[in-house]
Amino acid sequence: MVIHPKIRGFICTNAHPVGCAENVRQQIEYIKSQPKIDGPKRVLVIGASTGYGLASRISAAYGSGAKTLGVCFEKEPTERKTGTAGWYNTAAFHAQAKKDGLYYHSINGDAFSDEIKADTIQRIKDDLGQVDLVVYSLASPKRKDPVTGNVYSSTLKPIGDTYTTKTYDTDKDKVHDITLEPATEDDIAQTIKVMGGEDWERWIEQLHNAGVLADGCQTTAYTYIGKKLTWPIYGHATIGRAKEDLDRAATALRTSYQDINLKAYVSSLKALVTQASSAIPVMPLYISLIYGVMKEEGTHEGCIEQIYRLFTEGLYHDNPQLDEAHRLRMDGFETNEQTQAKIEALWDQVTQENFHELADYEGYHQEFLRLFGFGIEGVDYDADVEPQVAW
Ligand code: NAD
C-alpha cells in the first residue's frame, strides 16, 4: 500500500508505519545521547502509545533501562486500512526494545475499565512483581464509568461567559474568529469525570490492593496550566477544572498510601502538537506562535526533551522544585513573563494575511504530520509498504 496523509479537520485518519517507526527511533536516539537517568526499573505507563506517554516510556526504557508495561487504546491495521499512529509507534517500540534486550509488553484496551486494570495487574504479577513508577498520560474524549456504566464526554468550553477569540483552522490554513458558548454545570461535571483524577485514583487503589506498587513508588499525571492567552479556553475552562481535580487526586494519593511512601505528583508540561492538543480550539494558533518565539529563544522542546527533563530535574532529582500546589513544573520556558509578553504581542497582531510570517506555521504543520509518521526525512512516501504490522 502507498500511504499518503488523509487529513480531516484537526485529525489525520491514517498513519505511516515506516514514518512512525522513524519517529520512535529518533526519540530513542535522543534519550541514548543524554546522560543516563538514575531512575525507575519497572514502569507502568497508562497512555503509552503517543505524545507525552510514549516519551515517558522511551525515557524510562532507554534512560534508566526500565522494563516497561504500556496501556493504550489503538486501532490495529487491516489489509485495507492503516493502523493508528499509536499502533505503529508501539510496534516500533517493541521491535527496538526486543533488539536491545529490554522487557516490553503492551495492553491494548480501555484503560478506564476494570477489566484492563485487572489484566495489567496480572501482567505485573507475572512479569515484573511490582512497579516503581506509574505514569498516567491519558487524553480521551469519553469515559465509561466502570461502576455505573454511564458514559461521560469531555468538552472544551469556557466557563462563565461566551468567549470570542482568534483561532487557526489547520485544515483550511485560515486564521479566523470563533465564538465559544459557555459550559453548563453538566459539561463541567462530565469533563471532570473523563479528564479529572478519579480514574488515576482508581488505578492506584487497585494496583495498591493487589500489592504491585513497590515501596517508594512514584506516580505522576500530566497537566497543562498555561497563561493568560490560553486560560479562557484551557486553564479556566472545562478542561482546566478537570486538571484541578488532578491536584485534588494527587493530594489524596499522597495521604492515602503512606504505608508504601507513595509519591504522587501532577507534572505541568508545555503546550505541544499532539493528537490531543490539535483538537483544542485556539491551541494550534497559540502553539504556532510559541514555536516561533521559543525556537528564536533557543528553548523549543518536543515531548521527549520535556519528559527527559521531568525525569532528571523532577521525578528522579534528589531535591525537585515544587510549586505552591506541590506540582512539578516543566513549563517555565513557555510560561515565563518575557516569553509570554512576546507571544501576546504577536497574538494581537496576527491575522490571516500575516500568519505565515509571524507564526511558525511550517514547524506546526510539520510536527502535526510527524505525529502520524508523515513528512519525515529519509522516508520514501511513494514506496509500497505493508500496513499490517504486528506487535
Ligand atoms: P495523546 O493523544 O498523544 O496520547 C493519549 C494516550 O492515551 C494515547 O496513548 C492513547 O492510546 C491513550 N488513550 C486514550 N484513551 C484511552 C483509553 N480509553 N484507554 C487506554 N488508552 C487510552 O495525548 P498527549 O497530548 O500526550 O496527552 C497526554 C497527557 O498530557 C494528557 O493528560 C494531556 O492533558 C497532558 N498534556 C498535554 C499537553 C499538550 O500540549 N499536548 C501539554 C501538557 C499536558
XYZ file of C-alpha atoms and ligand atoms in Angstrom:
435
model
C 0.000 0.000 0.000
C 1.252 3.513 -0.838
C 0.248 5.740 2.095
C -0.203 9.496 1.870
C -1.802 11.547 4.655
C -5.594 11.821 4.736
C -6.370 14.886 6.804
C -9.910 15.560 8.039
C -10.221 18.694 10.119
C -7.794 18.531 13.005
C -7.022 14.862 12.626
C -5.207 12.651 10.167
C -7.198 9.475 9.627
C -4.304 7.254 8.578
C -0.696 6.725 9.589
C 2.550 5.595 8.013
C 4.227 2.574 9.651
C 7.730 3.402 8.458
C 7.403 7.075 9.414
C 6.061 6.219 12.872
C 8.945 3.793 13.392
C 11.386 6.522 12.408
C 9.753 8.884 14.881
C 10.187 6.369 17.684
C 13.768 5.668 16.618
C 14.632 9.360 16.760
C 13.183 9.698 20.266
C 15.172 6.668 21.392
C 18.326 8.149 19.858
C 17.723 11.407 21.710
C 17.498 9.600 25.056
C 20.556 7.493 24.274
C 22.504 10.674 23.545
C 21.720 12.097 27.020
C 23.356 11.214 30.355
C 21.745 8.138 31.947
C 18.857 8.613 34.370
C 19.213 7.151 37.837
C 15.571 6.267 37.626
C 12.878 3.607 37.722
C 13.407 -0.023 36.794
C 9.812 -1.285 36.394
C 7.372 1.157 34.893
C 3.694 1.210 34.025
C 2.657 3.882 31.515
C -1.082 4.385 31.050
C -1.466 6.103 27.666
C 1.880 4.843 26.351
C 1.460 4.929 22.572
C 1.681 8.601 21.546
C 2.612 12.065 22.802
C 3.839 12.503 26.353
C 3.094 8.901 27.387
C 5.223 7.428 24.608
C 8.029 9.832 25.506
C 7.722 8.678 29.148
C 8.022 5.059 28.117
C 11.064 5.744 25.950
C 12.736 7.853 28.661
C 12.241 5.107 31.260
C 13.361 2.280 28.985
C 16.345 3.954 27.344
C 17.258 6.464 30.037
C 17.271 4.128 33.011
C 16.999 0.650 31.474
C 13.469 0.106 32.806
C 11.156 -2.720 31.947
C 8.049 -1.022 30.576
C 4.439 -2.093 30.517
C 2.225 0.165 28.389
C -1.534 0.572 28.210
C -3.147 2.261 25.227
C -6.227 2.273 23.029
C -5.224 1.911 19.395
C -6.640 0.510 16.167
C -4.978 -2.457 14.571
C -4.317 -2.203 10.815
C -6.258 -4.284 8.321
C -5.435 -5.234 4.757
C -7.204 -2.100 3.507
C -6.792 0.380 6.327
C -3.708 1.534 8.163
C -3.494 1.206 11.929
C -3.413 4.292 14.117
C -0.116 6.071 14.733
C -0.120 4.748 18.305
C -0.370 1.218 16.982
C 2.676 1.668 14.764
C 4.593 3.538 17.464
C 4.015 0.665 19.866
C 5.031 -1.913 17.272
C 8.207 0.083 16.583
C 8.979 0.454 20.296
C 8.539 -3.313 20.811
C 10.802 -4.147 17.855
C 13.514 -1.808 19.067
C 13.244 -2.906 22.714
C 13.454 -6.548 21.653
C 16.614 -5.835 19.672
C 18.091 -4.041 22.658
C 17.195 -6.772 25.148
C 14.707 -4.625 27.091
C 11.493 -6.052 28.546
C 8.321 -4.650 26.972
C 4.656 -5.536 26.972
C 1.612 -3.524 25.919
C -2.069 -3.948 26.637
C -4.492 -2.518 24.092
C -7.906 -1.675 25.527
C -9.969 0.782 27.525
C -7.834 1.909 30.456
C -10.944 3.280 32.193
C -12.344 -0.246 32.529
C -11.702 -2.529 35.486
C -11.006 -5.429 33.081
C -7.941 -3.698 31.641
C -6.818 -2.755 35.158
C -7.110 -6.429 36.183
C -5.197 -7.607 33.077
C -2.462 -5.074 33.816
C -2.179 -6.178 37.449
C -1.928 -9.826 36.384
C 0.806 -8.948 33.904
C 2.752 -7.043 36.562
C 2.479 -10.019 38.928
C 3.604 -12.448 36.243
C 6.436 -10.454 34.722
C 7.549 -7.624 36.986
C 6.432 -8.428 40.516
C 5.912 -4.759 41.321
C 6.310 -1.377 39.622
C 8.157 1.668 40.930
C 6.676 4.297 38.616
C 3.134 4.729 37.287
C 2.707 7.407 34.612
C -0.874 8.434 33.932
C -0.993 10.070 30.476
C -4.474 9.518 29.107
C -6.173 12.035 26.840
C -9.638 10.905 25.874
C -12.915 12.493 24.801
C -15.015 9.863 26.611
C -15.032 7.625 29.668
C -17.344 4.803 30.605
C -17.694 4.677 34.368
C -16.893 1.077 35.349
C -19.292 1.195 38.310
C -22.421 2.712 36.781
C -21.830 2.042 33.085
C -22.612 5.717 32.353
C -20.614 7.237 29.526
C -19.247 10.753 30.122
C -17.936 13.183 27.485
C -15.346 15.857 27.993
C -15.870 19.257 26.376
C -13.593 22.177 25.609
C -15.707 25.140 26.639
C -15.158 28.371 28.525
C -16.777 28.832 31.920
C -18.993 31.820 32.683
C -19.337 33.935 29.556
C -19.340 33.346 25.828
C -15.774 33.748 24.621
C -14.745 35.127 21.240
C -11.153 34.804 20.154
C -8.876 34.053 17.247
C -8.167 30.537 16.150
C -6.346 28.816 13.347
C -8.043 26.219 11.177
C -5.220 23.811 10.361
C -7.214 22.120 7.609
C -8.138 25.282 5.695
C -4.966 27.184 6.706
C -7.104 30.092 7.927
C -6.951 32.412 10.915
C -10.459 33.440 11.946
C -12.602 34.409 14.925
C -14.553 31.811 16.825
C -17.161 32.209 19.492
C -17.372 29.537 22.119
C -20.519 29.106 24.158
C -20.012 28.718 27.902
C -20.186 25.329 29.542
C -23.170 24.163 31.553
C -22.656 22.691 35.021
C -23.196 19.282 33.436
C -20.437 19.907 30.841
C -18.045 20.757 33.674
C -19.014 17.702 35.718
C -18.662 15.373 32.729
C -15.257 16.770 31.749
C -14.035 16.223 35.314
C -15.321 12.631 35.131
C -13.283 11.986 31.976
C -10.095 14.009 32.443
C -10.032 14.534 36.219
C -8.359 12.412 38.861
C -10.991 9.757 39.576
C -9.610 7.138 37.201
C -5.996 7.828 38.230
C -7.046 7.187 41.844
C -8.893 4.042 40.808
C -5.773 2.711 39.097
C -3.593 3.391 42.129
C -6.144 1.915 44.513
C -6.407 -1.323 42.530
C -2.647 -1.581 41.986
C -2.078 -0.990 45.708
C -4.735 -3.504 46.790
C -3.048 -6.102 44.582
C 0.303 -5.371 46.248
C 2.033 -4.460 42.986
C 3.236 -0.971 43.942
C 6.787 -1.070 45.288
C 7.731 0.780 48.459
C 8.674 4.366 47.497
C 6.739 4.079 44.234
C 6.115 7.321 42.353
C 3.153 8.268 40.234
C 2.507 11.280 38.046
C -0.335 12.607 35.911
C 0.185 15.348 33.339
C -1.392 18.760 33.249
C -1.230 21.939 31.228
C -1.518 25.212 33.129
C -0.562 27.829 30.549
C -1.116 31.583 30.926
C -3.485 34.443 30.135
C -3.838 33.656 26.426
C -4.940 30.075 26.956
C -6.741 30.406 30.291
C -10.174 31.231 28.809
C -10.205 28.003 26.803
C -7.920 25.844 28.929
C -6.832 26.796 32.438
C -10.062 28.462 33.495
C -12.296 26.362 31.247
C -13.853 22.875 31.473
C -10.564 21.059 30.894
C -8.836 23.266 33.473
C -11.443 22.219 36.036
C -10.656 18.595 35.273
C -6.950 19.333 35.668
C -7.633 20.997 39.050
C -9.233 17.725 40.038
C -5.879 16.047 39.340
C -4.362 18.283 42.034
C -7.044 17.111 44.458
C -6.350 13.490 43.495
C -2.574 13.872 43.915
C -3.061 15.153 47.474
C -5.451 12.304 48.236
C -2.992 9.753 46.858
C -0.110 11.130 48.922
C -2.258 10.937 52.044
C -3.822 7.535 51.436
C -0.770 5.475 50.563
C 1.768 6.484 53.168
C 2.164 2.784 54.014
C 4.220 2.430 50.819
C 5.556 6.019 50.851
C 3.836 6.740 47.553
C 4.985 9.965 45.945
C 2.242 11.406 43.759
C 2.759 14.456 41.566
C 0.922 16.374 38.953
C 3.518 17.449 36.384
C 2.853 20.536 34.308
C 4.189 20.260 30.774
C 4.449 22.721 27.919
C 1.982 23.051 25.036
C 2.974 20.861 22.114
C 1.416 19.484 18.975
C -0.117 16.130 19.847
C -3.312 14.429 18.748
C -4.957 15.711 21.929
C -3.894 19.368 21.649
C -4.744 19.635 17.929
C -8.385 19.187 18.876
C -8.483 22.208 21.197
C -9.678 25.485 19.647
C -7.087 28.290 19.964
C -4.231 25.876 20.717
C -2.956 25.412 17.117
C -2.633 29.208 16.732
C -1.069 29.626 20.166
C 1.323 26.716 19.562
C 2.397 28.027 16.126
C 3.227 31.349 17.783
C 5.118 29.874 20.736
C 7.095 27.594 18.444
C 8.377 30.642 16.567
C 9.236 32.543 19.748
C 10.766 29.621 21.625
C 12.853 28.471 18.656
C 14.224 32.002 18.424
C 14.971 31.942 22.167
C 16.599 28.515 21.797
C 14.202 26.933 24.306
C 11.982 24.893 22.000
C 11.425 21.328 23.194
C 9.400 18.362 21.967
C 7.734 15.649 24.081
C 10.926 13.683 24.528
C 13.022 16.642 25.701
C 10.291 17.688 28.155
C 9.969 14.230 29.632
C 13.715 13.676 29.875
C 13.869 16.873 31.947
C 10.866 15.763 34.003
C 12.754 12.599 34.934
C 16.106 14.248 35.608
C 15.007 17.559 37.144
C 11.776 16.350 38.704
C 10.844 12.748 39.420
C 14.399 11.444 39.866
C 16.070 14.540 41.223
C 17.124 14.442 44.883
C 15.599 17.806 45.577
C 12.943 18.596 42.953
C 11.451 22.083 42.803
C 7.725 22.045 43.511
C 5.229 24.843 43.016
C 2.729 26.007 45.659
C 0.362 23.166 44.722
C 3.089 20.507 45.058
C 3.378 20.194 41.256
C 6.488 19.577 39.185
C 6.797 22.369 36.625
C 8.460 21.713 33.279
C 6.660 24.569 31.545
C 8.808 27.506 32.667
C 10.401 28.206 29.277
C 6.894 28.752 27.913
C 5.120 30.467 30.784
C 7.776 32.992 31.920
C 6.747 36.652 31.672
C 9.176 37.682 28.906
C 8.253 34.844 26.568
C 4.550 35.359 27.220
C 4.898 39.096 26.512
C 6.367 38.326 23.086
C 3.580 35.856 22.332
C 0.891 38.284 23.491
C 2.297 40.983 21.198
C 2.196 38.578 18.255
C -1.280 37.406 19.232
C -2.614 40.951 18.978
C -1.112 41.425 15.529
C -1.767 38.065 13.909
C -4.239 37.948 11.008
C -4.915 35.685 8.068
C -2.569 37.849 5.949
C 0.491 37.832 8.201
C 0.054 34.432 9.888
C 2.781 32.652 7.919
C 5.171 35.497 8.631
C 4.504 35.838 12.376
C 3.917 32.222 13.343
C 5.951 29.097 12.849
C 3.372 27.571 10.540
C 5.915 25.259 8.931
C 7.036 23.984 12.313
C 3.477 23.365 13.458
C 2.400 21.676 10.250
C 5.490 19.507 10.075
C 5.028 18.321 13.644
C 1.365 17.642 13.048
C 2.236 15.415 10.082
C 5.020 13.748 12.052
C 2.506 12.603 14.669
C 1.154 10.267 12.021
C 4.514 9.309 10.546
C 4.405 11.718 7.581
C 6.825 14.364 6.342
C 9.853 12.662 7.849
C 13.139 12.991 6.057
C 14.508 9.760 4.670
C 11.130 8.012 4.425
C 10.023 7.176 0.875
C 6.325 8.031 0.826
C 5.858 6.686 -2.696
C 7.072 3.242 -1.741
C 4.685 0.346 -1.352
C 4.619 -0.553 2.350
C 2.955 -3.329 4.320
C 0.294 -1.751 6.568
C -0.228 -4.861 8.662
C 2.437 -4.600 11.294
C 2.045 -6.858 14.331
C 3.126 -6.034 17.876
P -2.090 11.879 23.104
O -3.406 11.985 22.420
O -0.856 11.955 22.261
O -1.995 10.497 23.940
C -3.064 9.929 24.600
C -2.752 8.498 25.009
O -3.884 7.988 25.731
C -2.538 7.518 23.840
O -1.552 6.577 24.204
C -3.888 6.794 23.728
O -3.819 5.479 23.168
C -4.273 6.733 25.197
N -5.703 6.571 25.424
C -6.708 7.424 25.146
N -7.889 6.909 25.581
C -7.609 5.706 26.147
C -8.382 4.711 26.777
N -9.691 4.837 26.937
N -7.752 3.603 27.219
C -6.401 3.427 27.061
N -5.622 4.368 26.499
C -6.216 5.476 26.041
O -2.111 12.989 24.239
P -0.990 13.862 24.972
O -1.053 15.237 24.414
O 0.305 13.145 25.045
O -1.644 13.962 26.412
C -1.275 13.147 27.500
C -1.474 13.934 28.776
O -0.605 15.077 28.755
C -2.901 14.487 28.931
O -3.271 14.438 30.269
C -2.746 15.933 28.490
O -3.718 16.779 29.020
C -1.363 16.243 29.028
N -0.698 17.426 28.444
C -0.658 17.623 27.101
C -0.070 18.792 26.595
C -0.014 19.074 25.107
O 0.223 20.210 24.724
N -0.199 18.098 24.266
C 0.513 19.727 27.475
C 0.512 19.455 28.846
C -0.111 18.309 29.330
